[in-house]
Structure formats: structure tokens, C-alpha cells
mmCIF file of C-alpha atoms in Angstrom:
data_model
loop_
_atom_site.group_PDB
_atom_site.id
_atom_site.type_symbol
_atom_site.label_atom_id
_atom_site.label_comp_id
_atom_site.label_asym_id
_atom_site.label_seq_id
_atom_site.Cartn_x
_atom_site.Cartn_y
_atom_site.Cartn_z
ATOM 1 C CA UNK A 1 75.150 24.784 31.648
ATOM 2 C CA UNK A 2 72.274 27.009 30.566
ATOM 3 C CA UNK A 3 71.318 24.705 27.671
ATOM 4 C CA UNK A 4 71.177 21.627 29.721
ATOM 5 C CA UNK A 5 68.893 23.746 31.758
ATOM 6 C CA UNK A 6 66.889 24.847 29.093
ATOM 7 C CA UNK A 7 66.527 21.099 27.455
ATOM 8 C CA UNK A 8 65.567 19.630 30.995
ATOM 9 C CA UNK A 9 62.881 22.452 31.566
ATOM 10 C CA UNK A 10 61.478 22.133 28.252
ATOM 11 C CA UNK A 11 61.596 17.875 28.796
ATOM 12 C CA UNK A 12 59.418 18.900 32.027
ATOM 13 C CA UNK A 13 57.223 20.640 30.337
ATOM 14 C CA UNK A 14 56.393 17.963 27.791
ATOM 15 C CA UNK A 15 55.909 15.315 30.228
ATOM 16 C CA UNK A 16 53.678 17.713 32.596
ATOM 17 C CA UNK A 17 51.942 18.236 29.478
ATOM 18 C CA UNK A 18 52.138 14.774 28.303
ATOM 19 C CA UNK A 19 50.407 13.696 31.973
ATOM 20 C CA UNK A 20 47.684 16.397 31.682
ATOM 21 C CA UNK A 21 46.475 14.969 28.670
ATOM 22 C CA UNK A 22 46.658 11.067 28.885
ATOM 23 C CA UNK A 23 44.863 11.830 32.376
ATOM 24 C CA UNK A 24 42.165 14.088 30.229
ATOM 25 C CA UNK A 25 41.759 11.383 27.832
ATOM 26 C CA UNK A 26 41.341 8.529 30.120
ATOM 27 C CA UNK A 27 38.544 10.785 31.797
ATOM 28 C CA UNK A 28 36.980 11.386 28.723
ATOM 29 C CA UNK A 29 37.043 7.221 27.932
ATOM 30 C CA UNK A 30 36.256 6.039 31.431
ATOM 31 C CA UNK A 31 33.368 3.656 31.196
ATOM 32 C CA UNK A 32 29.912 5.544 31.137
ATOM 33 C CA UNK A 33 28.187 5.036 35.039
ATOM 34 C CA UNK A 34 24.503 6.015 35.651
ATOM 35 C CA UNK A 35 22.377 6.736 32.546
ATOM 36 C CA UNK A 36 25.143 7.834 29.948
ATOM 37 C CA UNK A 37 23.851 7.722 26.382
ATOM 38 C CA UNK A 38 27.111 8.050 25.168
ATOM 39 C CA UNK A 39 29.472 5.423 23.492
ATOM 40 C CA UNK A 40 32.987 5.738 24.716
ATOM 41 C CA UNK A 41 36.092 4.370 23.406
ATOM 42 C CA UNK A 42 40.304 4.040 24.779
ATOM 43 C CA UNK A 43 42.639 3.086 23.057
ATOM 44 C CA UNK A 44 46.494 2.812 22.449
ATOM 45 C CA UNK A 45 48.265 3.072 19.279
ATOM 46 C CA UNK A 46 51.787 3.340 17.604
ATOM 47 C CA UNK A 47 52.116 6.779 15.563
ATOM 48 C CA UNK A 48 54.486 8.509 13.151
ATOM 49 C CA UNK A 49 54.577 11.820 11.390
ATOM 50 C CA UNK A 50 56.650 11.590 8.299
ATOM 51 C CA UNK A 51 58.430 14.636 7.555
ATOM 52 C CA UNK A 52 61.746 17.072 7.404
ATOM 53 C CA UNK A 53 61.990 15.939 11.491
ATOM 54 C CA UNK A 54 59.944 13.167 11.978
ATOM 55 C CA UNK A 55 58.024 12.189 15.197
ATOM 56 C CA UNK A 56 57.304 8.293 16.162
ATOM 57 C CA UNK A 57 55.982 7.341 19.514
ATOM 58 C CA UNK A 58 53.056 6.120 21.150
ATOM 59 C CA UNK A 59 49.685 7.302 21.876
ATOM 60 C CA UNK A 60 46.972 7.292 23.953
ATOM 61 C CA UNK A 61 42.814 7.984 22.498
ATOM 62 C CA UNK A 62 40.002 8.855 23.582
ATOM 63 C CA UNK A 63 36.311 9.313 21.872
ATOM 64 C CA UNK A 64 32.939 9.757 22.527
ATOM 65 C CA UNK A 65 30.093 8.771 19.930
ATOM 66 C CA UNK A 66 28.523 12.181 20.115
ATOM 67 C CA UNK A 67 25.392 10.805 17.692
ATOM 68 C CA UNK A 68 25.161 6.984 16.187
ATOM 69 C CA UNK A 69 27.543 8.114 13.136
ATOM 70 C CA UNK A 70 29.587 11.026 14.615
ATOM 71 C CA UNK A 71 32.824 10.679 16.935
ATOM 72 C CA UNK A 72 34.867 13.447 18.991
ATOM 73 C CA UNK A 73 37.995 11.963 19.700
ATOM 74 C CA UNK A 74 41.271 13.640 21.996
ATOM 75 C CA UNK A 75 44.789 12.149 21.292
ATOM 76 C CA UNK A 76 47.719 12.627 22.986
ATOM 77 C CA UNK A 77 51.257 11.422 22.005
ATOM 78 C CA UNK A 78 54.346 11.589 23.225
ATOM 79 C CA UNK A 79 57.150 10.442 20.637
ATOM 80 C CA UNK A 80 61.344 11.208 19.820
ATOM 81 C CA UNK A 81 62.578 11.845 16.264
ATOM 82 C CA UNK A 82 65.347 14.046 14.351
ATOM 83 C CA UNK A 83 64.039 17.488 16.550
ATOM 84 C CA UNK A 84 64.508 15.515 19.440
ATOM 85 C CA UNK A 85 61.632 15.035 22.205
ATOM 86 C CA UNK A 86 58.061 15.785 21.002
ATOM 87 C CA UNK A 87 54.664 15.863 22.159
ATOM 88 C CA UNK A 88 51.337 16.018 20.214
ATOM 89 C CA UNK A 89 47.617 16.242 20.899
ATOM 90 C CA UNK A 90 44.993 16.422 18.454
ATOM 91 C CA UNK A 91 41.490 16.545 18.625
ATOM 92 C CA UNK A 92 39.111 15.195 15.670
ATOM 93 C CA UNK A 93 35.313 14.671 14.686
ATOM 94 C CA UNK A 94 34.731 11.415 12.679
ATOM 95 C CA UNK A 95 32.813 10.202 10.546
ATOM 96 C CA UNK A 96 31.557 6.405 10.686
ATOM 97 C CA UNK A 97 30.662 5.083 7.754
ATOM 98 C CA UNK A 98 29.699 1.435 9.616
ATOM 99 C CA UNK A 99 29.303 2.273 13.322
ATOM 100 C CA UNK A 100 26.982 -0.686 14.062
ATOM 101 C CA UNK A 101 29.565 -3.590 12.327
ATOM 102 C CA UNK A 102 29.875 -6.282 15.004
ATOM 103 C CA UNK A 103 32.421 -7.984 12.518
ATOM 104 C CA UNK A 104 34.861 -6.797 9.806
ATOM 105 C CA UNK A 105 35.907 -3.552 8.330
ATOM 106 C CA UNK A 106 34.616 0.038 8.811
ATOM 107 C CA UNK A 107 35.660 3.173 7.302
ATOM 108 C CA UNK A 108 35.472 6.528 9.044
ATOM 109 C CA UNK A 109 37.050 10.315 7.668
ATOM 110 C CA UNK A 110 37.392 13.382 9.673
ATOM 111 C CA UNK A 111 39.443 16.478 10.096
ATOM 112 C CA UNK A 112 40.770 18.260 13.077
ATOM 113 C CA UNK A 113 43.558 20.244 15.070
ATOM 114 C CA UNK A 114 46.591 19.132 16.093
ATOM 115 C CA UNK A 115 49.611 21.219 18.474
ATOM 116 C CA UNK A 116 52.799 19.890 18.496
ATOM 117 C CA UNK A 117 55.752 20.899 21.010
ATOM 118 C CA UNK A 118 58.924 19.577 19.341
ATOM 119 C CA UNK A 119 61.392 22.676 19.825
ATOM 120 C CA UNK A 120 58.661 24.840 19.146
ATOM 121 C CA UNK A 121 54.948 25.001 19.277
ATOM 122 C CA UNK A 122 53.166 24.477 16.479
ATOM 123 C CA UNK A 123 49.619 24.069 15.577
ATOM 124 C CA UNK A 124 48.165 22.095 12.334
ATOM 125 C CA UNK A 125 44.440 21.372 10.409
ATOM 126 C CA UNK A 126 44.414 17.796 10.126
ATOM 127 C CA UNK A 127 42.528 15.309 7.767
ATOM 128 C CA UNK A 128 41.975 11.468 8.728
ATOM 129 C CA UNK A 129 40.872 8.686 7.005
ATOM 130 C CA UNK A 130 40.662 5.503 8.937
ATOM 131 C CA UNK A 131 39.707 1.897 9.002
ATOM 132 C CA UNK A 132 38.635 0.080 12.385
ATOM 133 C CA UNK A 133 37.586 -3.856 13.004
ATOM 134 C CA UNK A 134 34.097 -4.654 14.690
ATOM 135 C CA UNK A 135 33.219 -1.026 14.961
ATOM 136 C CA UNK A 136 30.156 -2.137 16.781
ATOM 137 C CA UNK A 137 31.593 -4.476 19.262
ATOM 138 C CA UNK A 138 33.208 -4.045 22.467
ATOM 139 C CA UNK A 139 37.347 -3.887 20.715
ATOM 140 C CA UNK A 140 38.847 -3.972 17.284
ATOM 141 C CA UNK A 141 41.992 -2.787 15.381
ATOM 142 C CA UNK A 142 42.303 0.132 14.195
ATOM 143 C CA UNK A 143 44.650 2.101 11.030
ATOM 144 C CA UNK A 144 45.055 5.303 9.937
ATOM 145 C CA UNK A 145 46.320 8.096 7.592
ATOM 146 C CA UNK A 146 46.028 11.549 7.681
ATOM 147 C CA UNK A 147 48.015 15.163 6.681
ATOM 148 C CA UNK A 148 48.429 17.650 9.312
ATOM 149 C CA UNK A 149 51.866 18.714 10.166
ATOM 150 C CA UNK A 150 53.669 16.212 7.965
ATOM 151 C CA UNK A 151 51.533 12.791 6.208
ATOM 152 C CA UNK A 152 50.473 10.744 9.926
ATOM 153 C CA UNK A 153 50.097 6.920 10.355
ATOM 154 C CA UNK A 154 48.582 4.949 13.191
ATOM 155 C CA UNK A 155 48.286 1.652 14.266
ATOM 156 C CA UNK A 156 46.458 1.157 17.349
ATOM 157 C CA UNK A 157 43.704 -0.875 19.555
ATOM 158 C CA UNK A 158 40.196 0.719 21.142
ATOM 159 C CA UNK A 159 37.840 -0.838 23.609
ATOM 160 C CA UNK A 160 34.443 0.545 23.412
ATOM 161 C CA UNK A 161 31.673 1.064 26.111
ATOM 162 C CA UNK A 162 28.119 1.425 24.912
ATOM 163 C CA UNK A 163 25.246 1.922 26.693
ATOM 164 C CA UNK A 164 22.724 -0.725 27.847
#
């Protein structure tokens, strides 16, 4: 009785958790009003940590183009895998190699933290490498790699606001 008490509490917690942060990151992506500078970007992706108990779920992003080449961005995903439920939010600074490419392929790096809650709470450095479609239009693709907590792949989509 006590562990099904003890799983159900800790499933709360994940999706509490899991709702505080989707909810943070749609703020942070909500389309600029007023006289925002600021590109912002949503987006939804497929993700999977590779490791001794692997995580694959989905994902929800958010990012702000802090400068015409740099890009804060606040991930949250929420996933199942051999340690059971997990949750994991990251947040990264990119690098754009091509952030004005209205068509084809850009390349951006960055680094960044990452905490995980799958059993226990863990937190991770992370390194990214990435490649997005039409970085400079209003959607594109996007697919990435990284290493933090276990080798992490994404496939995803992003809309992108930019100001008039």
C-alpha cells in the first residue's frame, strides 16, 4: 500500500512539474505584442536519451533570439523508459550559425543544464549540436544531438515570431 502511495505521489509531482513548465515555456514563446525586439520561437518535438534507463517522450520548446546569432531556449519533456516515468527540463544558449536563412539548412551548437526526475533527481551539463530548416522564416524542422545525462536526440517543429 505504501509504495503505490509513494509511486502515485511522485507521478503527481512530475505532472505538477511537467504543467509548470510547458505553461513557462509557452509564456516565454507567446507571440511578441507591443514593441518586442525579440524573436520568439515554440515548438514540439519527439526526444530520447539513450542510456543504462533510457527516457523517450515528447517535448515542448521555447526560445528567445536574445541577439541576431544567440538563442536562450527552455525545454520541458515528459517521457517513460526502463526507470519508469520521467520528466526533464533543460535550458540552453545557442549558437546560429545561419539565423537569417529563409530556405534550407542551418547549423547551431550550444551547451546547457538539464534536471531530470526519473526515480531520482538529477542534474546534467549538456552540449547540443543542431540543424534547423528556414531558420529565418516563420517554421522549419528541426534535429538534434547532444550529451548530457546519456547521448540525446530530437526531432521536432518551431514556429518563429519576429519582429516587424
Amino acid at each position: 500500500m505504501a509504495a503505490n502511495g509513494h509511486h502515485s505521489s511522485t507521478v503527481s509531482r512530475l505532472l505538477l512539474g511537467a504543467q509548470r513548465l510547458a505553461l513557462s515555456v509557452l509564456l516565454l514563446a507567446a507571440p511578441a505584442t507591443g514593441s518586442a525586439q525579440t524573436a520568439r520561437e515554440f515548438g514540439v518535438e519527439g526526444m530520447a536519451l539513450l542510456r543504462d534507463s533510457s527516457l523517450v517522450g515528447g517535448a515542448v520548446y521555447g526560445g528567445l533570439r536574445v541577439t541576431h546569432r544567440m538563442r536562450v531556449a527552455l525545454t520541458g519533456a515528459l517521457g517513460g523508459g526502463d526507470g519508469g516515468l520521467g520528466a526533464r527540463g533543460e535550458l540552453a544558449g545557442h549558437f546560429l550559425l545561419s539565423p537569417g536563412l529563409k530556405h534550407g539548412m542551418g547549423l547551431y551548437g550550444g551547451g546547457g543544464l538539464a534536471l531530470e526526475q526519473q526515480g531520482d533527481t538529477r542534474g546534467y551539463l549538456e552540449l547540443i549540436i543542431g540543424a534547423e530548416t528556414n531558420p529565418g522564416a516563420a517554421s522549419g524542422w528541426i534535429l538534434e544531438a547532444g550529451f548530457g545525462g546519456g547521448v540525446r536526440l530530437a526531432l521536432g517543429w518551431r514556429a518563429r515570431w519576429f519582429p516587424k
